[in-house]
mmCIF file of C-alpha atoms in Angstrom:
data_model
loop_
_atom_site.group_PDB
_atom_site.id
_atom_site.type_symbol
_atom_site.label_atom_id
_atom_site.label_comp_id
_atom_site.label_asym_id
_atom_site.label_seq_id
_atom_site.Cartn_x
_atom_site.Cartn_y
_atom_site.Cartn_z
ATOM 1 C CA UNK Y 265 17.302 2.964 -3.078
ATOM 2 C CA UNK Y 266 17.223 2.011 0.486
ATOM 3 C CA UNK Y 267 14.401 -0.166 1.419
ATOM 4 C CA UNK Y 268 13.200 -0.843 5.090
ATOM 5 C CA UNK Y 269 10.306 -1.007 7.393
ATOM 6 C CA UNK Y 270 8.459 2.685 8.575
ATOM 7 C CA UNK Y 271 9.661 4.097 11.992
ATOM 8 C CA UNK Y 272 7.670 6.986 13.788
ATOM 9 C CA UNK Y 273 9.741 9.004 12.684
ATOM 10 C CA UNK Y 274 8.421 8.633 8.881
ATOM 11 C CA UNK Y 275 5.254 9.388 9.140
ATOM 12 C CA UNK Y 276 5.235 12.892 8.652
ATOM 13 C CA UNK Y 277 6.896 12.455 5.468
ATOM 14 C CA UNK Y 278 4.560 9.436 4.515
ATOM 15 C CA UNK Y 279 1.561 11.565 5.488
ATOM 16 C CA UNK Y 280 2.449 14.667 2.931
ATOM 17 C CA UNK Y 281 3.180 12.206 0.480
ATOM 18 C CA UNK Y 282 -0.421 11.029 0.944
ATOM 19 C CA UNK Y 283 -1.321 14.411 0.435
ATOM 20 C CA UNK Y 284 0.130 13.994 -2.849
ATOM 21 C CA UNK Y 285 -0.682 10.673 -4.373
ATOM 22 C CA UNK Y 286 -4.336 10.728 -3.066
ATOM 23 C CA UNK Y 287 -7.501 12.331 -3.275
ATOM 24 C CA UNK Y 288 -8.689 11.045 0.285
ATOM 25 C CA UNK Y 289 -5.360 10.972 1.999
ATOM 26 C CA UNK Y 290 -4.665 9.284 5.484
ATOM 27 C CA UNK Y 291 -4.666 11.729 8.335
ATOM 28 C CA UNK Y 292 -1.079 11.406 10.527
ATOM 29 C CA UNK Y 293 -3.241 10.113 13.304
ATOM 30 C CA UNK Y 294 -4.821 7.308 10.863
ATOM 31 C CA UNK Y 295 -0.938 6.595 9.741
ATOM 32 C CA UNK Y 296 0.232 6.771 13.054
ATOM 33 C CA UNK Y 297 -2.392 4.726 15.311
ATOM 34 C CA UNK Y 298 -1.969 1.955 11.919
ATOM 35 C CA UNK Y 299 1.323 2.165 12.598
ATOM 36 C CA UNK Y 300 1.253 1.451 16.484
ATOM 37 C CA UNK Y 301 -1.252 -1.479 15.450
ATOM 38 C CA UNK Y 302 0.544 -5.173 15.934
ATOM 39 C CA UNK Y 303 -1.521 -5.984 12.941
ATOM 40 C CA UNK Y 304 0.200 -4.131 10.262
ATOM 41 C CA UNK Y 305 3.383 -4.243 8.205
ATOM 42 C CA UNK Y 306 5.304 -1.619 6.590
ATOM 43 C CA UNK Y 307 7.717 -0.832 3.947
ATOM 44 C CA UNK Y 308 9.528 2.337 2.998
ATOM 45 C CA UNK Y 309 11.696 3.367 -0.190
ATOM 46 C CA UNK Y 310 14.170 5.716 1.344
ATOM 47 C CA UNK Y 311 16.690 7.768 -1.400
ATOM 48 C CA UNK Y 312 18.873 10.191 -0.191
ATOM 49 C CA UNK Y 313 17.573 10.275 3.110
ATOM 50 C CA UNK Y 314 13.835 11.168 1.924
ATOM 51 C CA UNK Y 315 11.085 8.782 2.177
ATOM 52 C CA UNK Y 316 9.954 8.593 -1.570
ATOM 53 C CA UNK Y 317 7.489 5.494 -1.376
ATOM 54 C CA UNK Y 318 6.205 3.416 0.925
ATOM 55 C CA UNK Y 319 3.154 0.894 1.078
ATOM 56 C CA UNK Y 320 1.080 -0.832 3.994
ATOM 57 C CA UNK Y 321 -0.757 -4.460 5.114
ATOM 58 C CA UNK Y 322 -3.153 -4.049 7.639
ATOM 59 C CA UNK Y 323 -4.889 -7.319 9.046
ATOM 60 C CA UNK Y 324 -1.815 -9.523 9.354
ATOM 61 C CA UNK Y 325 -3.587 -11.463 12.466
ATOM 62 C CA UNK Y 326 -4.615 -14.236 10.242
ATOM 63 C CA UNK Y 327 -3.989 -15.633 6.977
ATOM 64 C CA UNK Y 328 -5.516 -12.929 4.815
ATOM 65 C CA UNK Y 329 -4.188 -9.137 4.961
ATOM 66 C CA UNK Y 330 -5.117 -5.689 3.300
ATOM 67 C CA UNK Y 331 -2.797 -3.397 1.557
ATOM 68 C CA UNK Y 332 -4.064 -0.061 2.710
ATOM 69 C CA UNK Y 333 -1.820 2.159 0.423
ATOM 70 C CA UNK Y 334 1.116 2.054 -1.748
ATOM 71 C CA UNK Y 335 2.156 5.484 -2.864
ATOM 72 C CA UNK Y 336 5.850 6.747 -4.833
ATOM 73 C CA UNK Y 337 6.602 10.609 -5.118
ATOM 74 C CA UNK Y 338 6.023 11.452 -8.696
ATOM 75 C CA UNK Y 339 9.548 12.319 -8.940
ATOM 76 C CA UNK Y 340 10.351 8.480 -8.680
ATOM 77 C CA UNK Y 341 7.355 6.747 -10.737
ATOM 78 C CA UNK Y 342 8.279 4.681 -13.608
ATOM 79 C CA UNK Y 343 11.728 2.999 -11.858
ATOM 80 C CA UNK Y 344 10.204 0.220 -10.709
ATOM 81 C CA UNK Y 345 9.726 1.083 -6.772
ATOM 82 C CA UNK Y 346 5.661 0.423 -6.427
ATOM 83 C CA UNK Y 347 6.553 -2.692 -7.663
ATOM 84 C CA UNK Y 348 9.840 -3.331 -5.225
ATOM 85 C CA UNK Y 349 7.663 -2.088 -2.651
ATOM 86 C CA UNK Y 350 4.666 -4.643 -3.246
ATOM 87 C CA UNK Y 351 6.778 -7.518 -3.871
ATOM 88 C CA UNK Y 352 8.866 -6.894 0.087
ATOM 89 C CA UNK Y 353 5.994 -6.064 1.164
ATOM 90 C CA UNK Y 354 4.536 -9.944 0.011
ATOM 91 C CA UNK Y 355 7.702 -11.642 1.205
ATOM 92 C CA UNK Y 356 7.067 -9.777 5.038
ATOM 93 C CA UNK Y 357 3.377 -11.070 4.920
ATOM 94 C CA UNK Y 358 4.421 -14.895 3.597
ATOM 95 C CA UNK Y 359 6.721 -14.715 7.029
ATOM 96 C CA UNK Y 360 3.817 -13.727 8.943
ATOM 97 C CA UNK Y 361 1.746 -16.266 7.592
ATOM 98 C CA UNK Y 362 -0.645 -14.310 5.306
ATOM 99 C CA UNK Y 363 -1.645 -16.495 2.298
ATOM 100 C CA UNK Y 364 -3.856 -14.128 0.588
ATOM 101 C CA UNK Y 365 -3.594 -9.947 0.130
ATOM 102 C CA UNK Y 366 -6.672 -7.957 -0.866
ATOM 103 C CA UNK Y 367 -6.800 -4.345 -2.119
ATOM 104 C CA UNK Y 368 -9.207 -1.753 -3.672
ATOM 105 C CA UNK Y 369 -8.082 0.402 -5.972
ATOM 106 C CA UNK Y 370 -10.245 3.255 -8.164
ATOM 107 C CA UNK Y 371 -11.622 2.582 -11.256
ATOM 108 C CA UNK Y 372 -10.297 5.447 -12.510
ATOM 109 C CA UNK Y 373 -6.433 4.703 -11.559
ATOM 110 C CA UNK Y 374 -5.432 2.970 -14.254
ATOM 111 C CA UNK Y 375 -1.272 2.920 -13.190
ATOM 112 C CA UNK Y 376 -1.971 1.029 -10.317
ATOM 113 C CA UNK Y 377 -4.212 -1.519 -11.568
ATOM 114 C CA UNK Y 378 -1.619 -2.291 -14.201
ATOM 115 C CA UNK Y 379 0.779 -2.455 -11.592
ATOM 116 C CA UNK Y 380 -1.339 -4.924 -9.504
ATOM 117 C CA UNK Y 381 -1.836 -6.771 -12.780
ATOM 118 C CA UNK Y 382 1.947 -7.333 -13.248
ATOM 119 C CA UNK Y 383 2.519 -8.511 -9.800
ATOM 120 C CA UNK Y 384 -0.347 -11.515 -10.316
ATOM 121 C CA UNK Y 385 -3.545 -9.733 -8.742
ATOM 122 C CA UNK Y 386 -7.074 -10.527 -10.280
ATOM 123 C CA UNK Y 387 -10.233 -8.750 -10.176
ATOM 124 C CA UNK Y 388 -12.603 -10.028 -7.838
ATOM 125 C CA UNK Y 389 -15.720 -7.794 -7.519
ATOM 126 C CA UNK Y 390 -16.578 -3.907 -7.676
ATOM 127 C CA UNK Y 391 -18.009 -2.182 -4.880
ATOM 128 C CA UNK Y 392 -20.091 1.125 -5.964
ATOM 129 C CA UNK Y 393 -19.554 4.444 -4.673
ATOM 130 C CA UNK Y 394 -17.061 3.113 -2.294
ATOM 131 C CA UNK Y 395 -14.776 6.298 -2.145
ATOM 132 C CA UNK Y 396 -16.047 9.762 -0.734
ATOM 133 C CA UNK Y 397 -16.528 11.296 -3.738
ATOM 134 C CA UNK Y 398 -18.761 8.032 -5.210
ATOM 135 C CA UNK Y 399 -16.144 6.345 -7.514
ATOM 136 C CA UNK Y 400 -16.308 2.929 -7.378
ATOM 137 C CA UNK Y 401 -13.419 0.403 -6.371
ATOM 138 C CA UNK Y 402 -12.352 -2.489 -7.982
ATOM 139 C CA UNK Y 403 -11.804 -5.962 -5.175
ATOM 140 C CA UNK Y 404 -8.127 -7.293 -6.302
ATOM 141 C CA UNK Y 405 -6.921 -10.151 -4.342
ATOM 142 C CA UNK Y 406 -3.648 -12.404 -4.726
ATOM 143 C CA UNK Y 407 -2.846 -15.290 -3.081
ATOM 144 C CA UNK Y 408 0.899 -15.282 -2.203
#
């Protein structure tokens, strides 16, 4: 598994994967104009020349950051790359001088909360009927 950071190039790959992993995917404009943005940092999981995972800090101006999405093709899940991808994705933001990540993830999705969980996030706060469709998130934040 090749890891590295996004280039244009990606997107339309990370924006059908999106399609999969998510009920309220990114557009490829939202991907794309977060990717232009100085204020973000990316991360791909590339196998076999495919993009198969990938995962995104918004924010990175100061010294907190928020990780917009983290998504693996179903094909991959359960070999450990969410969690490769989270932990490069930590060591970018320490070099950019991020002390603290913050995420929301559904109530309902259970995987990546455990996931979060293993990596040293806690449970901050819920925020009702934050998604479209009214499910609530659950706050996570780490400091790294």
């Amino acid at each position: 598994m090749l890891y590295r950071t996004w280039t244009y190039a990606d997107i339309g790959e990370i924006a059908a994967l999106e399609q999969q992993c998510f009920s309220d995917p990114w557009s490829f404009q939202m991907l794309a104009d977060s990717f232009i943005s100085p204020n973000t940092a990316t991360i791909a999981a590339e196998e076999g020349g495919e993009v198969v995972g990938y995962a995104f800090l918004t924010g990175i101006a100061g010294e907190e950051a928020d990780l917009a999405n983290i998504a693996v093709d179903a094909r991959c899940r359960g070999r450990g790359v969410g969690g490769e991808l989270l932990r490069r994705l930590e060591e970018r933001a320490r070099q950019l001088g991020v002390r603290r990540i913050f995420l929301e993830v559904r109530v309902s999705n259970a995987d990546a909360m455990l996931l979060y969980l293993r990596h040293g996030y806690v449970g901050k706060y819920v925020r009702p009927r934050y998604y479209g469709d009214g499910e609530d998130a659950v706050v996570m934040g780490k400091e790294i």
